[in-house]
Amino acid sequence: MKLAITIWETRVSPVFDSARRLLLVELDEGQIVRRTEYAVSGSPFAAVGRLHRDEGIELLLCGALCERGLQRLQAVGIELIPFLAGEVEPVLASLAAGKDLGSFAMPGCLRQCCCRKRAQAACPWDAEKLIL
């Protein structure tokens, strides 16, 4: 599986729209087999779209993301796990091990809905997707 993570220093970038770096990771049978860092010049939406087209990324892990942005990325076939926070390495280790990423949910999300306290039915992400 190929995935991208928005990064800021050693952490998941807190806001997707302002991300300036992406880490492309390839997982094979729970092992990280390739890591490549990309600088984002311009729109992170365009950068992720290019990685999807050129590198075949299937999944994006990121911090806060507006619903419109989420829909825009899903429309091109990218699966998302948004509203994550924390150090990149433990997030990657948990993902590679198939563990629940719920412990990395941004404060206030509570894995039930986004931080804006929307009703669970209107939530832009499905908590079930936090378990891969």
PDB file of C-alpha atoms in Angstrom:
ATOM      1  CA  MET A   1       0.000   0.000   0.000  1.00  0.00           C
ATOM      2  CA  LYS A   2       1.207   3.499  -0.783  1.00  0.00           C
ATOM      3  CA  LEU A   3       0.177   6.370   1.431  1.00  0.00           C
ATOM      4  CA  ALA A   4       1.040   9.978   2.103  1.00  0.00           C
ATOM      5  CA  ILE A   5       1.185  11.857   5.392  1.00  0.00           C
ATOM      6  CA  THR A   6       1.198  15.621   5.726  1.00  0.00           C
ATOM      7  CA  ILE A   7       4.133  16.489   7.960  1.00  0.00           C
ATOM      8  CA  TRP A   8       5.377  19.449   9.957  1.00  0.00           C
ATOM      9  CA  GLU A   9       8.792  18.849  11.488  1.00  0.00           C
ATOM     10  CA  THR A  10       8.356  15.393  13.095  1.00  0.00           C
ATOM     11  CA  ARG A  11       4.580  15.594  13.529  1.00  0.00           C
ATOM     12  CA  VAL A  12       1.466  15.148  11.443  1.00  0.00           C
ATOM     13  CA  SER A  13       0.798  18.599  10.024  1.00  0.00           C
ATOM     14  CA  PRO A  14      -2.095  20.028  12.062  1.00  0.00           C
ATOM     15  CA  VAL A  15      -3.908  21.646   9.103  1.00  0.00           C
ATOM     16  CA  PHE A  16      -3.959  20.020   5.681  1.00  0.00           C
ATOM     17  CA  ASP A  17      -4.454  23.289   3.782  1.00  0.00           C
ATOM     18  CA  SER A  18      -1.190  24.727   5.112  1.00  0.00           C
ATOM     19  CA  ALA A  19       0.935  21.581   4.754  1.00  0.00           C
ATOM     20  CA  ARG A  20       4.285  22.234   3.076  1.00  0.00           C
ATOM     21  CA  ARG A  21       5.708  18.699   3.226  1.00  0.00           C
ATOM     22  CA  LEU A  22       4.381  15.261   2.420  1.00  0.00           C
ATOM     23  CA  LEU A  23       5.896  11.935   3.334  1.00  0.00           C
ATOM     24  CA  LEU A  24       5.218   9.172   0.819  1.00  0.00           C
ATOM     25  CA  VAL A  25       5.396   5.741   2.446  1.00  0.00           C
ATOM     26  CA  GLU A  26       5.105   2.317   0.895  1.00  0.00           C
ATOM     27  CA  LEU A  27       4.026  -0.524   3.168  1.00  0.00           C
ATOM     28  CA  ASP A  28       4.410  -4.178   2.279  1.00  0.00           C
ATOM     29  CA  GLU A  29       3.159  -6.829   4.694  1.00  0.00           C
ATOM     30  CA  GLY A  30       3.357  -4.458   7.654  1.00  0.00           C
ATOM     31  CA  GLN A  31       6.870  -3.250   6.829  1.00  0.00           C
ATOM     32  CA  ILE A  32       7.876   0.184   5.574  1.00  0.00           C
ATOM     33  CA  VAL A  33       9.794  -0.512   2.375  1.00  0.00           C
ATOM     34  CA  ARG A  34      10.142   3.024   1.034  1.00  0.00           C
ATOM     35  CA  ARG A  35       9.961   6.581   2.361  1.00  0.00           C
ATOM     36  CA  THR A  36      10.269   9.698   0.265  1.00  0.00           C
ATOM     37  CA  GLU A  37       9.695  13.271   1.387  1.00  0.00           C
ATOM     38  CA  TYR A  38       8.176  15.851  -0.968  1.00  0.00           C
ATOM     39  CA  ALA A  39       8.104  19.622  -0.654  1.00  0.00           C
ATOM     40  CA  VAL A  40       4.694  21.100  -1.403  1.00  0.00           C
ATOM     41  CA  SER A  41       4.833  24.181  -3.571  1.00  0.00           C
ATOM     42  CA  GLY A  42       1.397  25.620  -4.085  1.00  0.00           C
ATOM     43  CA  SER A  43      -1.745  23.742  -3.196  1.00  0.00           C
ATOM     44  CA  PRO A  44      -1.464  20.603  -1.051  1.00  0.00           C
ATOM     45  CA  PHE A  45      -4.581  19.350  -2.888  1.00  0.00           C
ATOM     46  CA  ALA A  46      -2.688  19.501  -6.181  1.00  0.00           C
ATOM     47  CA  ALA A  47       0.392  17.872  -4.618  1.00  0.00           C
ATOM     48  CA  VAL A  48      -1.646  14.957  -3.255  1.00  0.00           C
ATOM     49  CA  GLY A  49      -3.448  14.654  -6.590  1.00  0.00           C
ATOM     50  CA  ARG A  50      -0.098  14.407  -8.398  1.00  0.00           C
ATOM     51  CA  LEU A  51       1.150  11.760  -5.950  1.00  0.00           C
ATOM     52  CA  HIS A  52      -2.057   9.827  -6.483  1.00  0.00           C
ATOM     53  CA  ARG A  53      -1.653   9.991 -10.256  1.00  0.00           C
ATOM     54  CA  ASP A  54       2.136   9.568 -10.480  1.00  0.00           C
ATOM     55  CA  GLU A  55       2.947   7.375  -7.472  1.00  0.00           C
ATOM     56  CA  GLY A  56      -0.333   5.550  -6.925  1.00  0.00           C
ATOM     57  CA  ILE A  57      -0.986   6.627  -3.341  1.00  0.00           C
ATOM     58  CA  GLU A  58      -4.192   5.119  -2.029  1.00  0.00           C
ATOM     59  CA  LEU A  59      -4.420   6.678   1.421  1.00  0.00           C
ATOM     60  CA  LEU A  60      -3.801  10.100   2.944  1.00  0.00           C
ATOM     61  CA  LEU A  61      -3.220  10.644   6.658  1.00  0.00           C
ATOM     62  CA  CYS A  62      -3.562  14.256   7.749  1.00  0.00           C
ATOM     63  CA  GLY A  63      -4.648  16.692  10.415  1.00  0.00           C
ATOM     64  CA  ALA A  64      -7.639  19.003  10.176  1.00  0.00           C
ATOM     65  CA  LEU A  65      -9.372  19.051   6.815  1.00  0.00           C
ATOM     66  CA  CYS A  66     -12.547  20.838   5.782  1.00  0.00           C
ATOM     67  CA  GLU A  67     -15.419  18.758   4.490  1.00  0.00           C
ATOM     68  CA  ARG A  68     -15.123  20.279   1.006  1.00  0.00           C
ATOM     69  CA  GLY A  69     -11.453  19.304   0.870  1.00  0.00           C
ATOM     70  CA  LEU A  70     -12.251  15.810   2.061  1.00  0.00           C
ATOM     71  CA  GLN A  71     -14.855  15.414  -0.673  1.00  0.00           C
ATOM     72  CA  ARG A  72     -12.477  16.826  -3.272  1.00  0.00           C
ATOM     73  CA  LEU A  73      -9.795  14.242  -2.461  1.00  0.00           C
ATOM     74  CA  GLN A  74     -12.252  11.363  -2.177  1.00  0.00           C
ATOM     75  CA  ALA A  75     -13.662  12.288  -5.598  1.00  0.00           C
ATOM     76  CA  VAL A  76     -10.329  11.376  -7.226  1.00  0.00           C
ATOM     77  CA  GLY A  77     -10.213   8.058  -5.380  1.00  0.00           C
ATOM     78  CA  ILE A  78      -8.046   8.803  -2.358  1.00  0.00           C
ATOM     79  CA  GLU A  79      -9.050   7.232   0.954  1.00  0.00           C
ATOM     80  CA  LEU A  80      -8.504   9.577   3.887  1.00  0.00           C
ATOM     81  CA  ILE A  81      -7.927   9.351   7.584  1.00  0.00           C
ATOM     82  CA  PRO A  82      -8.102  13.000   8.632  1.00  0.00           C
ATOM     83  CA  PHE A  83      -8.039  14.735  12.023  1.00  0.00           C
ATOM     84  CA  LEU A  84      -4.894  12.952  13.213  1.00  0.00           C
ATOM     85  CA  ALA A  85      -2.327  14.519  15.526  1.00  0.00           C
ATOM     86  CA  GLY A  86       1.005  13.460  16.952  1.00  0.00           C
ATOM     87  CA  GLU A  87       4.449  12.289  15.996  1.00  0.00           C
ATOM     88  CA  VAL A  88       4.697  10.727  12.535  1.00  0.00           C
ATOM     89  CA  GLU A  89       6.742   7.666  13.544  1.00  0.00           C
ATOM     90  CA  PRO A  90       4.256   6.265  16.117  1.00  0.00           C
ATOM     91  CA  VAL A  91       1.392   6.909  13.673  1.00  0.00           C
ATOM     92  CA  LEU A  92       3.254   4.974  10.968  1.00  0.00           C
ATOM     93  CA  ALA A  93       4.201   2.175  13.364  1.00  0.00           C
ATOM     94  CA  SER A  94       0.572   1.771  14.450  1.00  0.00           C
ATOM     95  CA  LEU A  95      -0.667   1.810  10.872  1.00  0.00           C
ATOM     96  CA  ALA A  96       1.944  -0.746   9.760  1.00  0.00           C
ATOM     97  CA  ALA A  97       0.996  -2.999  12.697  1.00  0.00           C
ATOM     98  CA  GLY A  98      -2.697  -2.745  11.810  1.00  0.00           C
ATOM     99  CA  LYS A  99      -3.531  -1.021  15.080  1.00  0.00           C
ATOM    100  CA  ASP A 100      -6.397   1.359  15.743  1.00  0.00           C
ATOM    101  CA  LEU A 101      -5.328   4.950  14.995  1.00  0.00           C
ATOM    102  CA  GLY A 102      -7.970   6.374  17.334  1.00  0.00           C
ATOM    103  CA  SER A 103      -5.377   7.319  19.934  1.00  0.00           C
ATOM    104  CA  PHE A 104      -3.984   9.805  17.403  1.00  0.00           C
ATOM    105  CA  ALA A 105      -7.317  11.592  16.826  1.00  0.00           C
ATOM    106  CA  MET A 106      -7.097  15.350  17.256  1.00  0.00           C
ATOM    107  CA  PRO A 107      -8.298  16.643  20.621  1.00  0.00           C
ATOM    108  CA  GLY A 108     -12.035  17.198  20.557  1.00  0.00           C
ATOM    109  CA  CYS A 109     -12.757  14.654  17.834  1.00  0.00           C
ATOM    110  CA  LEU A 110     -13.484  11.765  20.199  1.00  0.00           C
ATOM    111  CA  ARG A 111     -13.584   9.487  17.128  1.00  0.00           C
ATOM    112  CA  GLN A 112     -17.308  10.191  16.811  1.00  0.00           C
ATOM    113  CA  CYS A 113     -17.423  13.346  14.752  1.00  0.00           C
ATOM    114  CA  CYS A 114     -15.254  16.259  13.766  1.00  0.00           C
ATOM    115  CA  CYS A 115     -14.241  19.059  16.075  1.00  0.00           C
ATOM    116  CA  ARG A 116     -17.165  21.233  15.036  1.00  0.00           C
ATOM    117  CA  LYS A 117     -19.545  18.965  16.963  1.00  0.00           C
ATOM    118  CA  ARG A 118     -21.524  17.858  13.940  1.00  0.00           C
ATOM    119  CA  ALA A 119     -24.003  15.075  14.437  1.00  0.00           C
ATOM    120  CA  GLN A 120     -22.401  11.672  13.991  1.00  0.00           C
ATOM    121  CA  ALA A 121     -24.492  11.004  10.885  1.00  0.00           C
ATOM    122  CA  ALA A 122     -23.059  14.134   9.247  1.00  0.00           C
ATOM    123  CA  CYS A 123     -19.471  13.377  10.210  1.00  0.00           C
ATOM    124  CA  PRO A 124     -17.066  13.714   7.252  1.00  0.00           C
ATOM    125  CA  TRP A 125     -15.124  10.575   8.215  1.00  0.00           C
ATOM    126  CA  ASP A 126     -16.049   7.161   9.436  1.00  0.00           C
ATOM    127  CA  ALA A 127     -14.436   6.054  12.688  1.00  0.00           C
ATOM    128  CA  GLU A 128     -14.417   2.492  11.316  1.00  0.00           C
ATOM    129  CA  LYS A 129     -11.733   3.605   8.829  1.00  0.00           C
ATOM    130  CA  LEU A 130      -9.354   4.232  11.712  1.00  0.00           C
ATOM    131  CA  ILE A 131      -8.815   0.490  11.907  1.00  0.00           C
ATOM    132  CA  LEU A 132      -7.029  -0.885   8.844  1.00  0.00           C
TER     133      LEU A 132
END
